[in-house]
CSV table of C-alpha atoms in Angstrom, one decimal:
chain,number,residue,atom,x,y,z
H,1,MET,CA,3.3,-6.3,0.8
H,2,PRO,CA,6.2,-5.0,-1.4
H,3,ALA,CA,9.5,-6.7,-1.1
H,4,ARG,CA,12.0,-4.9,1.2
H,5,ARG,CA,9.2,-3.0,2.9
H,6,SER,CA,9.2,-3.7,6.6
H,7,THR,CA,9.3,-0.2,8.1
H,8,ALA,CA,6.3,1.4,9.8
H,9,VAL,CA,3.9,3.3,7.5
H,10,THR,CA,1.5,5.4,9.5
H,11,LEU,CA,-1.5,6.9,8.0
H,12,LEU,CA,-0.5,10.2,9.6
H,13,SER,CA,2.8,9.6,7.8
H,14,LEU,CA,0.9,8.9,4.6
H,15,ALA,CA,-0.8,12.3,4.8
H,16,VAL,CA,-0.1,13.0,1.2
H,17,ALA,CA,-2.1,15.8,-0.2
H,18,GLY,CA,-1.5,15.0,-3.8
H,19,ALA,CA,0.5,13.1,-6.3
H,20,ALA,CA,-0.5,14.4,-9.8
H,21,LEU,CA,2.1,14.1,-12.5
H,22,ALA,CA,3.6,17.6,-12.5
H,23,GLY,CA,6.4,19.5,-11.1
H,24,CYS,CA,10.1,19.4,-11.9
H,25,SER,CA,13.4,18.9,-10.3
H,26,LYS,CA,15.4,22.0,-11.1
H,27,LYS,CA,14.5,25.7,-10.9
H,28,ASP,CA,15.1,25.9,-14.6
H,29,ASP,CA,12.5,23.2,-15.2
H,30,ALA,CA,9.7,25.7,-14.3
H,31,GLY,CA,8.9,24.1,-11.0
H,32,SER,CA,6.7,25.8,-8.3
H,33,ALA,CA,8.6,28.5,-6.6
H,34,ASP,CA,7.6,27.2,-3.1
H,35,ALA,CA,8.4,23.6,-3.8
H,36,VAL,CA,11.4,21.5,-2.8
H,37,GLN,CA,13.0,20.3,-6.0
H,38,VAL,CA,14.3,16.7,-5.9
H,39,ASN,CA,16.7,15.3,-8.5
H,40,ALA,CA,16.7,11.6,-8.3
H,41,SER,CA,19.2,9.6,-10.4
H,42,ASP,CA,20.9,6.2,-10.3
H,43,SER,CA,23.6,7.6,-8.1
H,44,ALA,CA,22.2,10.7,-6.3
H,45,CYS,CA,19.3,12.2,-4.5
H,46,GLU,CA,19.7,16.0,-4.6
H,47,LEU,CA,17.4,18.5,-3.0
H,48,SER,CA,17.2,22.2,-3.8
H,49,THR,CA,17.1,22.9,0.0
H,50,THR,CA,17.5,20.8,3.1
H,51,THR,CA,15.7,23.2,5.5
H,52,PHE,CA,12.1,24.3,5.0
H,53,PRO,CA,9.0,25.1,7.1
H,54,GLY,CA,6.6,22.5,8.2
H,55,GLY,CA,2.9,22.2,7.3
H,56,THR,CA,2.0,21.3,3.7
H,57,VAL,CA,5.3,20.5,1.9
H,58,HIS,CA,5.5,20.0,-1.8
H,59,LEU,CA,8.3,17.8,-3.2
H,60,GLU,CA,8.7,18.1,-7.0
H,61,VAL,CA,10.6,15.0,-8.1
H,62,HIS,CA,12.3,14.5,-11.4
H,63,ASN,CA,13.8,11.0,-12.0
H,64,LYS,CA,16.8,11.6,-14.1
H,65,GLY,CA,18.1,8.1,-13.8
H,66,SER,CA,17.8,5.0,-16.0
H,67,LYS,CA,15.7,3.0,-13.6
H,68,ALA,CA,12.3,3.5,-12.0
H,69,THR,CA,12.7,5.0,-8.5
H,70,GLU,CA,10.9,5.5,-5.3
H,71,VAL,CA,11.1,8.6,-3.1
H,72,TYR,CA,10.6,8.4,0.7
H,73,VAL,CA,10.7,10.9,3.6
H,74,TYR,CA,11.7,9.0,6.7
H,75,ALA,CA,11.3,10.1,10.3
H,76,ALA,CA,13.4,8.6,13.2
H,77,GLY,CA,13.4,4.8,13.1
H,78,ASP,CA,12.8,4.8,9.3
H,79,LYS,CA,9.1,5.5,9.8
H,80,ILE,CA,7.7,6.7,6.5
H,81,VAL,CA,6.4,10.2,6.5
H,82,THR,CA,5.4,10.1,2.8
H,83,GLU,CA,6.3,8.2,-0.2
H,84,ARG,CA,5.8,7.8,-3.9
H,85,GLU,CA,6.6,4.6,-5.8
H,86,ASN,CA,7.0,3.8,-9.5
H,87,ILE,CA,8.5,7.1,-10.7
H,88,GLY,CA,9.7,6.1,-14.2
H,89,PRO,CA,12.9,7.2,-15.8
H,90,GLY,CA,12.6,10.7,-17.2
H,91,THR,CA,9.3,11.3,-15.5
H,92,ARG,CA,8.1,13.8,-12.8
H,93,ALA,CA,5.9,13.5,-9.8
H,94,THR,CA,4.7,16.1,-7.3
H,95,ILE,CA,4.3,14.9,-3.7
H,96,SER,CA,2.5,17.1,-1.2
H,97,ALA,CA,2.5,16.1,2.4
H,98,GLU,CA,1.7,17.4,5.9
H,99,ILE,CA,5.1,17.3,7.6
H,100,LYS,CA,5.6,18.3,11.2
H,101,PRO,CA,8.8,20.1,12.4
H,102,GLY,CA,11.7,17.8,13.1
H,103,SER,CA,14.6,15.9,11.5
H,104,TYR,CA,14.0,13.6,8.6
H,105,GLU,CA,15.8,11.9,5.7
H,106,VAL,CA,14.8,11.9,2.0
H,107,ALA,CA,15.7,8.7,0.2
H,108,CYS,CA,15.7,8.0,-3.5
H,109,LYS,CA,15.7,4.3,-4.4
H,110,PRO,CA,16.8,3.6,-8.0
H,111,GLY,CA,15.4,0.2,-9.0
H,112,MET,CA,13.0,0.5,-6.1
H,113,THR,CA,15.2,-1.6,-3.9
H,114,GLY,CA,17.5,-1.2,-0.8
H,115,ASP,CA,17.8,1.6,1.7
H,116,GLY,CA,18.2,4.2,-1.0
H,117,ILE,CA,20.5,7.2,-1.4
H,118,ARG,CA,19.7,9.5,1.5
H,119,GLN,CA,19.8,13.2,2.4
H,120,LYS,CA,19.1,14.7,5.8
H,121,ILE,CA,16.5,17.5,6.0
H,122,THR,CA,15.2,19.8,8.8
H,123,VAL,CA,11.6,20.9,8.9
H,124,THR,CA,11.1,24.1,11.0
H,125,GLY,CA,8.1,25.9,12.5
H,126,ASP,CA,5.3,25.1,15.0
H,127,GLY,CA,3.8,22.3,13.0
H,128,ALA,CA,0.5,23.9,12.3
H,129,SER,CA,-1.4,22.2,9.5
H,130,THR,CA,-2.3,24.3,6.5
H,131,ALA,CA,-5.3,22.2,5.7
H,132,LYS,CA,-8.6,23.7,6.6
H,133,ALA,CA,-10.9,21.7,8.8
H,134,ASP,CA,-14.1,20.3,7.3
H,135,PRO,CA,-16.5,18.4,9.5
H,136,ARG,CA,-17.3,16.1,6.5
H,137,LEU,CA,-13.7,15.0,6.4
H,138,GLN,CA,-13.7,14.2,10.1
H,139,SER,CA,-16.8,12.1,9.4
H,140,ALA,CA,-15.0,10.3,6.6
H,141,VAL,CA,-12.1,9.5,9.0
H,142,ASP,CA,-14.4,8.2,11.6
H,143,ALA,CA,-16.2,6.0,9.0
H,144,TYR,CA,-13.0,4.7,7.6
H,145,ARG,CA,-11.7,3.8,11.0
H,146,ALA,CA,-14.9,1.8,11.6
H,147,TYR,CA,-14.4,0.2,8.2
H,148,ALA,CA,-10.9,-0.8,9.1
H,149,GLN,CA,-12.1,-2.3,12.4
H,150,GLN,CA,-14.8,-4.2,10.7
H,151,GLN,CA,-12.4,-5.7,8.3
H,152,ALA,CA,-10.0,-6.8,11.1
H,153,ASP,CA,-12.8,-8.2,13.1
H,154,ALA,CA,-14.0,-10.3,10.2
H,155,THR,CA,-10.5,-11.5,9.5
H,156,ILE,CA,-9.8,-13.2,12.8
H,157,PRO,CA,-12.4,-16.0,12.6
H,158,VAL,CA,-11.2,-16.9,9.0
H,159,VAL,CA,-7.5,-16.8,9.8
H,160,THR,CA,-8.2,-18.9,12.9
H,161,GLN,CA,-9.9,-21.5,10.7
H,162,PHE,CA,-6.9,-21.3,8.3
H,163,ALA,CA,-4.5,-21.9,11.2
H,164,GLU,CA,-6.5,-24.8,12.5
H,165,ALA,CA,-6.4,-26.4,9.1
H,166,VAL,CA,-2.7,-26.0,8.9
H,167,LYS,CA,-2.1,-27.5,12.3
H,168,SER,CA,-4.3,-30.5,11.5
H,169,GLY,CA,-2.5,-31.1,8.2
H,170,ASP,CA,-5.6,-30.6,6.2
H,171,LEU,CA,-3.9,-28.9,3.2
H,172,GLU,CA,-7.0,-28.8,1.0
H,173,LYS,CA,-9.0,-26.9,3.6
H,174,ALA,CA,-6.0,-24.6,4.3
H,175,LYS,CA,-5.8,-23.9,0.6
H,176,SER,CA,-9.5,-23.0,0.5
H,177,LEU,CA,-9.1,-20.6,3.3
H,178,PHE,CA,-5.8,-18.9,2.4
H,179,ALA,CA,-7.2,-16.1,0.1
H,180,ALA,CA,-10.2,-15.5,2.3
H,181,SER,CA,-8.0,-15.0,5.4
H,182,ARG,CA,-6.2,-12.1,3.6
H,183,VAL,CA,-9.1,-10.1,2.3
H,184,GLY,CA,-9.6,-7.8,5.3
H,185,TRP,CA,-5.9,-7.1,5.6
H,186,GLU,CA,-5.5,-6.4,1.9
H,187,ARG,CA,-8.5,-4.0,1.9
H,188,THR,CA,-7.0,-1.9,4.7
H,189,GLU,CA,-3.3,-2.5,4.0
H,190,PRO,CA,-2.3,1.2,4.6
H,191,VAL,CA,-3.7,0.9,8.1
H,192,ALA,CA,-2.3,-2.6,8.6
H,193,GLU,CA,1.2,-1.4,7.6
H,194,SER,CA,1.0,1.5,10.0
H,195,PHE,CA,2.0,-1.0,12.7
H,196,GLY,CA,5.4,-1.6,11.4
H,197,ASP,CA,6.2,-4.5,13.7
H,198,ILE,CA,3.2,-6.5,12.6
H,199,ASP,CA,3.5,-6.2,8.8
H,200,PRO,CA,7.0,-7.8,8.5
H,201,LYS,CA,5.8,-10.8,10.6
H,202,THR,CA,2.6,-11.4,8.7
H,203,ASP,CA,2.9,-10.4,5.1
H,204,THR,CA,6.6,-10.5,4.0
H,205,ARG,CA,7.6,-12.6,1.0
H,206,GLU,CA,10.8,-14.6,1.0
H,207,ASP,CA,12.6,-12.1,-1.2
H,208,GLY,CA,11.6,-9.3,1.1
H,209,LEU,CA,13.3,-10.6,4.2
H,210,GLU,CA,15.9,-8.3,5.8
H,211,ALA,CA,19.2,-9.8,6.9
H,212,GLY,CA,18.6,-12.0,9.9
H,213,GLN,CA,14.8,-11.8,9.8
H,214,GLN,CA,12.9,-15.0,10.4
H,215,TRP,CA,10.4,-15.8,7.7
H,216,THR,CA,6.9,-15.9,9.3
H,217,GLY,CA,3.3,-15.2,8.3
H,218,TRP,CA,1.0,-16.0,5.4
H,219,HIS,CA,3.6,-16.4,2.6
H,220,LYS,CA,5.8,-18.8,4.6
H,221,LEU,CA,2.8,-21.0,5.1
H,222,GLU,CA,1.7,-20.5,1.5
H,223,LYS,CA,5.0,-22.0,0.3
H,224,SER,CA,4.7,-24.9,2.7
H,225,ILE,CA,1.2,-25.7,1.6
H,226,TRP,CA,1.5,-25.3,-2.2
H,227,ALA,CA,5.2,-25.7,-3.0
H,228,ASP,CA,6.3,-28.2,-0.4
H,229,GLY,CA,3.0,-30.0,-0.1
H,230,LYS,CA,3.4,-30.5,3.7
H,231,VAL,CA,3.5,-28.5,6.9
H,232,THR,CA,6.1,-29.0,9.6
H,233,ASP,CA,5.9,-28.6,13.3
H,234,ASP,CA,7.5,-25.2,12.9
H,235,ASP,CA,4.8,-24.3,10.4
H,236,LYS,CA,2.1,-25.2,13.0
H,237,LYS,CA,3.7,-22.8,15.4
H,238,LEU,CA,3.8,-20.1,12.7
H,239,ALA,CA,0.1,-20.6,12.2
H,240,ASP,CA,-0.6,-19.8,15.8
H,241,GLN,CA,1.8,-16.9,15.6
H,242,LEU,CA,-0.1,-15.5,12.6
H,243,VAL,CA,-3.3,-15.5,14.5
H,244,ALA,CA,-1.7,-13.8,17.5
H,245,ASP,CA,-0.1,-11.2,15.3
H,246,LEU,CA,-3.4,-10.4,13.5
H,247,LYS,CA,-5.2,-10.2,16.8
H,248,ASP,CA,-2.6,-7.6,17.8
H,249,TRP,CA,-3.4,-5.7,14.6
H,250,GLN,CA,-7.1,-5.9,15.4
H,251,THR,CA,-6.7,-4.3,18.9
H,252,ARG,CA,-4.5,-1.5,17.6
H,253,ILE,CA,-6.9,0.0,15.0
H,254,PRO,CA,-8.6,2.3,17.5
H,255,LYS,CA,-5.3,4.1,18.0
H,256,ALA,CA,-4.2,4.3,14.4
H,257,GLU,CA,-3.5,7.8,13.2
H,258,ILE,CA,-5.8,8.4,10.2
H,259,THR,CA,-6.2,11.6,8.3
H,260,PRO,CA,-8.3,12.5,5.2
H,261,THR,CA,-5.2,13.0,3.1
H,262,GLY,CA,-3.8,9.7,4.5
H,263,MET,CA,-6.9,8.0,3.4
H,264,ALA,CA,-6.5,9.4,-0.1
H,265,ASN,CA,-2.9,8.5,-0.4
H,266,GLY,CA,-3.6,5.1,1.0
H,267,ALA,CA,-6.1,4.5,-1.8
H,268,LYS,CA,-3.3,5.3,-4.3
H,269,GLU,CA,-0.9,3.1,-2.4
H,270,LEU,CA,-3.3,0.2,-2.8
H,271,LEU,CA,-3.3,0.7,-6.5
H,272,ASP,CA,0.5,0.8,-6.4
H,273,GLU,CA,0.4,-2.5,-4.5
H,274,VAL,CA,-1.6,-4.0,-7.4
H,275,ALA,CA,0.7,-2.7,-10.0
H,276,LYS,CA,3.9,-3.8,-8.3
H,277,ASN,CA,2.9,-7.2,-6.9
H,278,LYS,CA,-0.4,-8.5,-8.1
H,279,ILE,CA,-0.2,-7.8,-11.8
H,280,THR,CA,3.2,-9.5,-11.9
H,281,GLY,CA,2.0,-12.5,-9.9
H,282,GLU,CA,4.7,-12.0,-7.3
H,283,GLU,CA,2.5,-11.6,-4.2
H,284,ASP,CA,0.9,-15.0,-4.1
H,285,ARG,CA,3.4,-16.8,-6.2
H,286,TYR,CA,2.7,-20.3,-4.9
H,287,SER,CA,-1.1,-20.2,-4.5
H,288,HIS,CA,-1.8,-18.0,-7.5
H,289,THR,CA,-4.6,-16.3,-5.5
H,290,ASP,CA,-3.4,-12.8,-6.6
H,291,LEU,CA,-6.8,-11.8,-8.1
H,292,SER,CA,-8.4,-12.1,-4.7
H,293,ASP,CA,-5.8,-9.7,-3.2
H,294,PHE,CA,-6.2,-7.5,-6.3
H,295,GLN,CA,-10.0,-7.2,-5.7
H,296,ALA,CA,-9.5,-6.5,-2.0
H,297,ASN,CA,-7.0,-3.7,-2.8
H,298,VAL,CA,-9.5,-2.2,-5.2
H,299,ASP,CA,-12.3,-2.5,-2.6
H,300,GLY,CA,-10.2,-0.7,0.0
H,301,ALA,CA,-9.3,2.1,-2.4
H,302,ASP,CA,-12.9,2.4,-3.5
H,303,LYS,CA,-14.1,2.7,0.1
H,304,ALA,CA,-11.6,5.4,0.9
H,305,TYR,CA,-12.7,7.4,-2.2
H,306,ALA,CA,-16.4,6.9,-1.5
H,307,LEU,CA,-16.0,8.3,2.0
H,308,LEU,CA,-14.1,11.4,0.7
H,309,LYS,CA,-16.3,11.8,-2.4
H,310,PRO,CA,-18.7,14.4,-0.9
H,311,VAL,CA,-15.9,16.8,-0.5
H,312,VAL,CA,-14.0,15.9,-3.6
H,313,ALA,CA,-17.1,16.1,-5.9
H,314,GLU,CA,-17.7,19.6,-4.6
H,315,LYS,CA,-14.1,20.8,-5.2
H,316,ASP,CA,-13.4,18.8,-8.4
H,317,ALA,CA,-16.5,17.4,-10.0
H,318,ALA,CA,-14.6,16.3,-13.1
H,319,LEU,CA,-12.1,14.2,-11.0
H,320,ALA,CA,-15.0,12.6,-9.1
H,321,LYS,CA,-16.7,11.7,-12.4
H,322,THR,CA,-13.5,10.2,-13.7
H,323,LEU,CA,-12.9,8.2,-10.6
H,324,ASP,CA,-16.5,6.9,-10.6
H,325,GLY,CA,-16.0,5.6,-14.2
H,326,GLU,CA,-12.6,4.1,-13.6
H,327,PHE,CA,-13.7,2.2,-10.4
H,328,THR,CA,-16.7,0.9,-12.3
H,329,ALA,CA,-14.5,-0.3,-15.1
H,330,ILE,CA,-11.9,-2.1,-13.0
H,331,ASN,CA,-14.5,-3.8,-10.9
H,332,ALA,CA,-16.3,-5.0,-14.1
H,333,LEU,CA,-13.0,-6.4,-15.4
H,334,LEU,CA,-12.3,-8.3,-12.1
H,335,ALA,CA,-15.9,-9.6,-12.0
H,336,LYS,CA,-15.2,-11.6,-15.2
H,337,TYR,CA,-12.7,-13.7,-13.3
H,338,LYS,CA,-14.9,-14.4,-10.2
H,339,GLN,CA,-16.2,-17.9,-9.9
H,340,ALA,CA,-19.6,-19.1,-8.7
H,341,ASP,CA,-18.1,-20.1,-5.3
H,342,GLY,CA,-16.7,-16.6,-4.8
H,343,THR,CA,-13.1,-17.5,-5.6
H,344,TYR,CA,-11.1,-16.0,-8.5
H,345,THR,CA,-9.4,-17.6,-11.5
H,346,SER,CA,-6.0,-18.9,-10.5
H,347,TYR,CA,-3.6,-16.3,-11.7
H,348,ASP,CA,-1.3,-18.8,-13.5
H,349,LYS,CA,-4.3,-19.3,-15.8
H,350,VAL,CA,-4.4,-15.6,-16.7
H,351,THR,CA,-2.8,-15.0,-20.1
H,352,GLU,CA,-0.3,-12.2,-20.9
H,353,PRO,CA,-2.8,-10.3,-22.9
H,354,GLU,CA,-5.2,-10.5,-20.0
H,355,ARG,CA,-2.6,-9.3,-17.6
H,356,LYS,CA,-1.9,-6.4,-19.9
H,357,ALA,CA,-5.6,-5.5,-19.7
H,358,PHE,CA,-5.4,-5.6,-15.9
H,359,SER,CA,-2.3,-3.4,-16.0
H,360,ASP,CA,-4.0,-0.9,-18.3
H,361,ALA,CA,-7.0,-0.7,-16.0
H,362,VAL,CA,-4.8,-0.1,-13.0
H,363,ASN,CA,-2.9,2.6,-14.7
H,364,SER,CA,-6.0,4.2,-15.9
H,365,LEU,CA,-7.4,4.4,-12.4
H,366,GLY,CA,-4.1,5.2,-10.8
H,367,GLU,CA,-3.5,8.4,-12.6
H,368,PRO,CA,-6.7,10.2,-11.5
H,369,LEU,CA,-6.5,8.5,-8.1
H,370,SER,CA,-3.1,10.2,-7.6
H,371,LYS,CA,-5.0,13.5,-7.6
H,372,LEU,CA,-7.5,12.6,-4.9
H,373,ALA,CA,-5.5,13.8,-1.9
H,374,ALA,CA,-4.9,17.2,-3.5
H,375,ALA,CA,-8.6,17.6,-4.2
H,376,VAL,CA,-9.3,16.9,-0.5
H,377,VAL,CA,-7.3,19.9,0.7
H,378,THR,CA,-8.0,22.3,-2.2
H,379,PRO,CA,-9.5,25.5,-0.8
């Protein structure tokens, strides 16, 4: 989970139809006539209009600041309607999302931290989606929901064993189960994060805590096990709470709002997770089990793509061919670090040149993957 990210992220909210590098931020930058231009800088977040009709909305973002930025559209309660991370200085990104009528805020986050610089917007109309129905896409949604449920169901026994090891003080056993207990969550993180009250309790790092938030979940226990070398009575209670919170996640999946474009954007989000937190070693900073999380994120992105591929291959065969090749390449790279027992090389043993190779592979996959959602809704 990224630091400072504890708000709800619904897959309906993540119904992003595309994120190809394109667009612009001013009318004189040759942007699309029907797009909302967003100028993001270190001190401003300016929109060409603050009222526009609902349905498929295109935001053409230009980062004119000196820092990488993120752009979010928030509904009431800071629920994320759509987002794009890692927009570098001087670069552009087009975000297309299905947005229902209502009141929202657009936030630009220079440095990718904090609450951001916000602008209120109003989306008008009857909320009718402009995306055409395709029975293959509904089948993809149904299959993806089943996949998410399977991953959650498989997580509970493992996290229960992890919690029991923590409570018994068996640190070596707890260490052996930590990464495995996270696989199902990491594979389906966009769904997992859709329940905003669960994610902050289970997957927040210490530097991601909000003011007054108690630190709970995997990473608190990770620090106790690896950095402190002991578990306290409070840790034992946190182990039970982790199991309870994940069982809550498990029971909510049937009600998660999942869309084809949400699946596609979720796949890109998983790659962004890798780029921001796994490549840097920030995610599992005490256990150094980052490569396990990395593989799980790639698995989840690959699954979403595979389910959408029949439609995508028909509409954009070149994109499908590229994605096939990039997924094969990144999985082959990760396979080099997989041990005979199924675990991965400790990330503190991965050299800087090797990390650079991982970063290059993620970037190479991320760029075409950002086009997946747009291909899903292309007529």
